[in-house]
């Protein structure tokens, strides 16, 4: 199972939540599968999905799901101690760990080699870290939402990308409609 | 005048309630004052681009954010400023310790100081330089300007502004 199949499976859960989606192909896939005003698509700035999501979760009470990748978390590894030490129980970090840099041609990441992000998250002090297989993501994500506890999910899946067009929506439009969804 | 208190008073008066910081000797008093204020949520970050991500999220969540950092961080955050803060048009006051200016004891700090204003100018980031204590009087207006125009705005505060480095 690849990332786009996971996103298709969990789209009915994501639809009702505030979602911050990682740069590149993940955002293109989510946009093509189920575009919602409550999706914040990152058009640049690799690595900051988890930081944006945490800031959003700390600033308001609605649940926030940051969809991140293993490569992006490795880019901004300092995010995990910040998350662990600033608990927001309305925050879920969903790391789709396919062991590769999908948007740049599936080059292997260190998470696809010896590094285990779930152990890094635990060592950073994250209290609820769940590792799951791609097929179980929906169930695990719903359980995390129901628990109302800050959760880091590391979802293991295969490397690969669906082919979708780039997002041409203006960034200020993405931001404006997202902020309206936050306030709704 | 207690400059740390004055700065934080202005931040609170402008409804800034989410502040991320990286540690800094010159700004230590401001950071301490921020920690003491219940109106402000203080979240230290490990790197300044991470901090800008936190601020972007907080802004979209309805809070007015600010970041406190050193000028060396301009070198770290150019991409984040361009592709997140500016691209999505978000306000971000950046209270910056301007190392490597007059009265600086550490030579290496000068190496980024000489690039700081050029980089900010290249990014079209409105930039204010506090060199004398009285310059802080403009902070309130700078904060209002930042949230009026939804841009990142740099406030460079040098060693002379902070009264030098003592016996260092």
Short mmCIF file of C-alpha atoms in Angstrom, two decimals:
data_model
loop_
_atom_site.label_atom_id
_atom_site.label_comp_id
_atom_site.label_asym_id
_atom_site.label_seq_id
_atom_site.Cartn_x
_atom_site.Cartn_y
_atom_site.Cartn_z
CA UNK A 1 0.00 0.00 0.00
CA UNK A 2 1.38 3.43 -0.92
CA UNK A 3 0.67 6.88 0.55
CA UNK A 4 -2.11 7.80 -1.87
CA UNK A 5 -4.04 4.64 -0.99
CA UNK A 6 -3.75 5.48 2.70
CA UNK A 7 -4.99 9.02 2.06
CA UNK A 8 -7.93 7.62 0.09
CA UNK A 9 -8.79 5.30 2.98
CA UNK A 10 -8.60 7.97 5.67
CA UNK A 11 -10.19 10.78 3.63
CA UNK A 12 -13.60 10.30 5.35
CA UNK A 13 -11.89 10.81 8.74
CA UNK A 14 -9.77 13.75 7.59
CA UNK A 15 -12.76 15.54 6.04
CA UNK A 16 -14.12 16.71 9.41
CA UNK A 17 -10.77 17.74 10.89
CA UNK A 18 -8.23 20.49 10.46
CA UNK A 19 -5.41 18.99 8.40
CA UNK A 20 -1.96 20.41 7.75
CA UNK A 21 -0.50 18.52 4.81
CA UNK A 22 3.12 18.08 3.91
CA UNK A 23 4.75 19.73 0.88
CA UNK A 24 4.88 18.17 -2.55
CA UNK A 25 3.17 15.00 -3.65
CA UNK A 26 1.33 14.35 -0.32
CA UNK A 27 -0.50 17.67 -0.69
CA UNK A 28 -1.15 17.02 -4.39
CA UNK A 29 -2.60 13.62 -3.54
CA UNK A 30 -4.82 14.90 -0.74
CA UNK A 31 -5.96 17.81 -2.90
CA UNK A 32 -6.91 15.43 -5.73
CA UNK A 33 -8.55 12.83 -3.47
CA UNK A 34 -10.67 15.15 -1.33
CA UNK A 35 -10.04 18.88 -1.45
CA UNK A 36 -11.48 20.60 1.63
CA UNK A 37 -11.20 24.15 2.97
CA UNK A 38 -10.08 22.52 6.22
CA UNK A 39 -6.92 21.27 4.47
CA UNK A 40 -3.86 23.50 4.69
CA UNK A 41 -1.64 22.56 1.77
CA UNK A 42 2.03 23.33 2.12
CA UNK A 43 3.40 24.53 -1.19
CA UNK A 44 6.93 24.93 0.11
CA UNK A 45 8.98 24.85 3.32
CA UNK A 46 9.85 21.18 3.70
CA UNK A 47 9.79 19.92 7.27
CA UNK A 48 7.38 22.32 8.94
CA UNK A 49 4.06 20.46 8.73
CA UNK A 50 4.40 19.23 12.31
CA UNK A 51 5.43 22.69 13.58
CA UNK A 52 2.53 24.44 11.85
CA UNK A 53 0.13 21.81 13.15
CA UNK A 54 1.42 22.08 16.71
CA UNK A 55 1.20 25.88 16.66
CA UNK A 56 -2.36 25.63 15.38
CA UNK A 57 -3.33 23.03 17.99
CA UNK A 58 -1.89 25.12 20.81
CA UNK A 59 -3.73 28.23 19.61
CA UNK A 60 -7.28 26.85 19.38
CA UNK A 61 -9.30 23.87 20.66
CA UNK A 62 -10.26 21.92 17.49
CA UNK A 63 -8.40 18.69 16.66
CA UNK A 64 -5.49 19.13 14.26
CA UNK A 65 -3.87 16.38 12.18
CA UNK A 66 -0.47 17.07 10.66
CA UNK A 67 0.31 14.72 7.81
CA UNK A 68 4.05 14.41 7.56
CA UNK A 69 6.60 12.14 5.96
CA UNK A 70 9.64 10.38 7.32
CA UNK A 71 11.94 12.51 5.17
CA UNK A 72 10.29 15.73 6.32
CA UNK A 73 10.46 14.76 9.99
CA UNK A 74 14.16 14.00 9.52
CA UNK A 75 14.57 17.48 8.01
CA UNK A 76 13.07 19.06 11.15
CA UNK A 77 13.97 16.52 13.81
CA UNK A 78 13.96 19.25 16.45
CA UNK A 79 10.18 19.27 16.18
CA UNK A 80 9.79 16.06 18.20
CA UNK A 81 11.18 17.42 21.50
CA UNK A 82 9.10 20.57 21.02
CA UNK A 83 5.97 18.46 20.52
CA UNK A 84 6.79 16.24 23.49
CA UNK A 85 7.36 19.15 25.85
CA UNK A 86 4.35 21.23 24.78
CA UNK A 87 1.51 18.75 25.02
CA UNK A 88 -1.55 19.65 22.95
CA UNK A 89 -4.13 16.90 23.35
CA UNK A 90 -5.89 18.09 20.20
CA UNK A 91 -2.81 17.35 18.10
CA UNK A 92 -2.04 14.24 16.07
CA UNK A 93 1.15 13.89 14.07
CA UNK A 94 0.64 11.28 11.36
CA UNK A 95 4.00 10.33 9.90
CA UNK A 96 3.56 8.37 6.69
CA UNK A 97 6.82 6.46 6.74
CA UNK A 98 7.59 5.02 3.35
CA UNK A 99 11.33 5.12 3.91
CA UNK A 100 11.89 7.42 0.98
CA UNK A 101 11.84 11.00 -0.28
CA UNK A 102 8.75 10.53 -2.45
CA UNK A 103 8.53 13.97 -4.02
CA UNK A 104 12.09 13.94 -5.30
CA UNK A 105 12.20 10.48 -6.86
CA UNK A 106 11.95 7.98 -4.01
CA UNK A 107 15.53 8.24 -2.80
CA UNK A 108 15.89 6.28 0.46
CA UNK A 109 15.76 8.16 3.78
CA UNK A 110 17.63 7.05 6.88
CA UNK A 111 14.22 6.05 8.27
CA UNK A 112 14.15 3.49 5.50
CA UNK A 113 17.49 2.22 6.73
CA UNK A 114 18.52 1.98 10.40
CA UNK A 115 16.65 4.92 11.98
CA UNK A 116 13.31 4.26 13.70
CA UNK A 117 11.26 7.43 14.04
CA UNK A 118 8.88 5.85 16.56
CA UNK A 119 11.83 5.28 18.88
CA UNK A 120 13.14 8.79 18.26
CA UNK A 121 9.71 10.19 19.15
CA UNK A 122 9.62 8.15 22.34
CA UNK A 123 13.15 9.16 23.28
CA UNK A 124 12.13 12.80 22.77
CA UNK A 125 9.41 12.33 25.37
CA UNK A 126 6.31 11.82 23.23
CA UNK A 127 3.97 9.79 25.42
CA UNK A 128 1.58 8.25 22.91
CA UNK A 129 3.48 6.84 19.97
CA UNK A 130 1.68 4.26 17.84
CA UNK A 131 3.27 2.33 15.00
CA UNK A 132 0.95 0.78 12.48
CA UNK A 133 0.81 -0.84 9.08
CA UNK A 134 -0.69 1.11 6.20
CA UNK A 135 -3.92 -0.94 6.17
CA UNK A 136 -4.66 -0.06 9.82
CA UNK A 137 -4.14 3.70 9.56
CA UNK A 138 -7.85 4.62 9.60
CA UNK A 139 -8.55 2.61 12.71
CA UNK A 140 -5.47 3.95 14.52
CA UNK A 141 -6.20 7.54 13.50
CA UNK A 142 -9.82 7.34 14.68
CA UNK A 143 -8.67 5.82 17.98
CA UNK A 144 -6.19 8.67 18.41
CA UNK A 145 -8.92 11.25 17.77
CA UNK A 146 -11.25 9.50 20.22
CA UNK A 147 -8.55 9.32 22.90
CA UNK A 148 -8.19 13.12 22.99
CA UNK A 149 -4.52 12.58 23.78
CA UNK A 150 -1.68 14.00 21.75
CA UNK A 151 -0.54 11.11 19.57
CA UNK A 152 2.29 10.46 17.16
CA UNK A 153 1.41 7.80 14.58
CA UNK A 154 4.14 6.23 12.50
CA UNK A 155 2.46 4.50 9.61
CA UNK A 156 4.66 2.11 7.65
CA UNK A 157 3.91 1.84 3.97
CA UNK A 158 5.48 1.21 0.60
CA UNK A 159 7.31 3.79 -1.40
CA UNK A 160 5.53 5.27 -4.41
CA UNK A 161 3.45 8.18 -5.65
CA UNK A 162 0.17 8.67 -7.46
CA UNK A 163 0.26 11.04 -10.40
CA UNK A 164 -1.72 14.20 -9.76
CA UNK A 165 -1.37 17.78 -11.00
CA UNK A 166 0.41 20.40 -8.91
CA UNK A 167 -1.78 22.65 -6.79
CA UNK A 168 -2.32 25.95 -8.56
CA UNK A 169 -4.54 27.51 -5.89
CA UNK A 170 -3.13 30.81 -4.62
CA UNK A 171 -1.46 30.39 -1.22
CA UNK A 172 -3.42 33.29 0.27
CA UNK A 173 -6.66 31.59 -0.85
CA UNK A 174 -5.52 28.32 0.78
CA UNK A 175 -4.70 30.21 3.97
CA UNK A 176 -7.87 32.31 3.96
CA UNK A 177 -10.32 29.46 3.46
CA UNK A 178 -8.40 27.39 6.01
CA UNK A 179 -8.64 30.16 8.61
CA UNK A 180 -12.40 30.40 7.94
CA UNK A 181 -12.65 26.62 8.52
CA UNK A 182 -10.71 27.04 11.78
CA UNK A 183 -13.14 29.73 12.93
CA UNK A 184 -16.31 27.95 11.71
CA UNK B 1 13.20 52.58 32.02
CA UNK B 2 13.04 48.80 32.33
CA UNK B 3 13.52 47.95 28.70
CA UNK B 4 12.56 44.28 29.01
CA UNK B 5 9.30 45.21 30.67
CA UNK B 6 8.59 47.96 28.14
CA UNK B 7 9.09 45.53 25.22
CA UNK B 8 6.82 42.89 26.71
CA UNK B 9 4.22 45.52 27.70
CA UNK B 10 4.07 46.60 24.05
CA UNK B 11 3.73 42.99 22.87
CA UNK B 12 0.86 42.39 25.31
CA UNK B 13 -0.81 45.69 24.44
CA UNK B 14 -0.77 44.61 20.79
CA UNK B 15 -2.40 41.30 21.69
CA UNK B 16 0.68 39.21 20.91
CA UNK B 17 -0.05 36.03 22.85
CA UNK B 18 2.11 33.31 21.25
CA UNK B 19 5.86 33.78 21.31
CA UNK B 20 8.58 31.39 20.30
CA UNK B 21 12.18 31.98 21.30
CA UNK B 22 15.65 30.63 20.93
CA UNK B 23 17.97 31.56 23.76
CA UNK B 24 20.00 34.78 23.62
CA UNK B 25 22.08 36.58 26.22
CA UNK B 26 20.95 40.03 25.14
CA UNK B 27 17.31 39.04 25.02
CA UNK B 28 17.43 36.88 28.18
CA UNK B 29 15.62 39.53 30.22
CA UNK B 30 12.84 39.82 27.63
CA UNK B 31 12.48 36.04 27.51
CA UNK B 32 12.28 35.92 31.31
CA UNK B 33 9.63 38.64 31.29
CA UNK B 34 7.65 36.74 28.62
CA UNK B 35 7.74 33.64 30.80
CA UNK B 36 6.30 35.62 33.68
CA UNK B 37 3.27 36.96 31.76
CA UNK B 38 0.12 34.91 31.84
CA UNK B 39 -1.17 36.65 28.69
CA UNK B 40 1.60 35.04 26.64
CA UNK B 41 2.11 31.40 25.70
CA UNK B 42 5.87 30.91 25.47
CA UNK B 43 7.19 28.00 23.42
CA UNK B 44 10.95 27.67 23.03
CA UNK B 45 12.00 26.21 19.68
CA UNK B 46 15.10 24.29 18.70
CA UNK B 47 15.67 26.15 15.47
CA UNK B 48 14.24 29.37 14.10
CA UNK B 49 12.58 27.89 11.02
CA UNK B 50 10.75 25.49 13.30
CA UNK B 51 9.72 28.50 15.38
CA UNK B 52 8.34 30.24 12.30
CA UNK B 53 6.26 27.13 11.55
CA UNK B 54 4.84 27.27 15.06
CA UNK B 55 4.05 30.97 14.59
CA UNK B 56 2.34 30.31 11.24
CA UNK B 57 0.11 27.69 12.86
CA UNK B 58 -0.69 29.91 15.83
CA UNK B 59 -1.61 32.78 13.51
CA UNK B 60 -4.01 30.55 11.58
CA UNK B 61 -5.43 29.47 14.92
CA UNK B 62 -6.32 33.07 15.73
CA UNK B 63 -3.36 34.18 17.85
CA UNK B 64 -0.92 36.96 17.15
CA UNK B 65 2.55 35.43 17.17
CA UNK B 66 6.10 36.76 17.47
CA UNK B 67 9.56 35.24 17.28
CA UNK B 68 12.62 36.18 19.28
CA UNK B 69 15.95 35.18 17.75
CA UNK B 70 19.46 36.28 16.83
CA UNK B 71 20.40 37.77 13.48
CA UNK B 72 22.35 34.61 12.58
CA UNK B 73 18.92 33.04 12.19
CA UNK B 74 18.29 35.11 9.07
CA UNK B 75 20.69 32.68 7.44
CA UNK B 76 18.59 29.77 8.68
CA UNK B 77 15.13 31.09 7.82
CA UNK B 78 15.32 32.66 4.34
CA UNK B 79 13.39 29.78 2.75
CA UNK B 80 10.75 29.74 5.50
CA UNK B 81 10.31 33.49 5.28
CA UNK B 82 9.88 33.34 1.49
CA UNK B 83 7.77 30.19 1.06
CA UNK B 84 5.67 30.24 4.23
CA UNK B 85 5.43 33.61 5.97
CA UNK B 86 5.56 35.81 2.88
CA UNK B 87 3.96 33.42 0.37
CA UNK B 88 0.87 32.86 2.54
CA UNK B 89 1.00 36.51 3.67
CA UNK B 90 1.27 36.18 7.43
CA UNK B 91 2.32 38.78 9.99
CA UNK B 92 5.42 38.00 12.03
CA UNK B 93 7.25 40.46 14.26
CA UNK B 94 10.84 39.26 14.60
CA UNK B 95 12.58 40.73 17.62
CA UNK B 96 16.21 40.13 16.76
CA UNK B 97 19.37 40.37 18.78
CA UNK B 98 21.77 42.06 16.34
CA UNK B 99 25.08 40.49 17.17
CA UNK B 100 28.28 41.64 15.49
CA UNK B 101 27.54 45.37 15.68
CA UNK B 102 29.31 48.12 17.69
CA UNK B 103 30.57 46.91 21.10
CA UNK B 104 30.57 43.27 19.92
CA UNK B 105 33.39 41.26 21.54
CA UNK B 106 33.18 38.12 19.34
CA UNK B 107 34.69 38.56 15.88
CA UNK B 108 32.79 35.73 14.21
CA UNK B 109 29.49 37.47 14.99
CA UNK B 110 30.50 40.25 12.60
CA UNK B 111 30.53 37.79 9.71
CA UNK B 112 26.73 37.43 9.76
CA UNK B 113 26.17 41.02 10.91
CA UNK B 114 27.58 42.36 7.64
CA UNK B 115 25.01 40.30 5.69
CA UNK B 116 22.01 40.88 7.94
CA UNK B 117 20.59 44.10 6.52
CA UNK B 118 21.43 43.13 2.95
CA UNK B 119 19.55 39.86 3.30
CA UNK B 120 16.56 41.56 4.90
CA UNK B 121 16.56 44.18 2.15
CA UNK B 122 16.80 41.49 -0.52
CA UNK B 123 13.74 39.82 1.05
CA UNK B 124 11.83 43.14 1.11
CA UNK B 125 11.39 42.75 4.85
CA UNK B 126 10.67 46.05 6.63
CA UNK B 127 13.59 46.50 9.02
CA UNK B 128 14.05 48.72 12.08
CA UNK B 129 17.34 49.08 13.93
CA UNK B 130 17.29 49.93 17.65
CA UNK B 131 20.67 51.47 18.48
CA UNK B 132 19.80 53.82 21.37
CA UNK B 133 17.49 53.01 24.25
CA UNK B 134 15.04 55.69 23.15
CA UNK B 135 14.50 53.79 19.88
CA UNK B 136 12.28 51.34 21.75
CA UNK B 137 9.57 54.01 21.73
CA UNK B 138 8.81 52.94 18.15
CA UNK B 139 8.07 49.31 19.03
CA UNK B 140 4.35 49.85 19.56
CA UNK B 141 4.00 51.46 16.13
CA UNK B 142 6.12 48.73 14.51
CA UNK B 143 3.88 46.02 15.95
CA UNK B 144 0.74 47.80 14.74
CA UNK B 145 2.37 48.16 11.30
CA UNK B 146 3.25 44.43 11.21
CA UNK B 147 -0.30 43.28 11.89
CA UNK B 148 -1.70 45.92 9.54
CA UNK B 149 0.31 44.73 6.52
CA UNK B 150 0.60 40.96 7.29
CA UNK B 151 4.33 40.81 6.66
CA UNK B 152 7.36 39.62 8.55
CA UNK B 153 9.04 42.67 10.09
CA UNK B 154 12.54 42.73 11.58
CA UNK B 155 13.47 44.69 14.70
CA UNK B 156 17.25 44.58 15.07
CA UNK B 157 18.45 45.37 18.58
CA UNK B 158 22.20 45.84 18.90
CA UNK B 159 24.63 45.76 21.83
CA UNK B 160 24.58 49.51 22.21
CA UNK B 161 20.81 49.40 22.62
CA UNK B 162 21.21 46.78 25.35
CA UNK B 163 24.02 48.71 27.06
CA UNK B 164 26.99 46.66 25.88
CA UNK B 165 28.25 43.33 27.09
CA UNK B 166 29.56 44.45 30.48
CA UNK B 167 33.00 43.13 31.34
CA UNK B 168 33.07 40.50 28.59
#
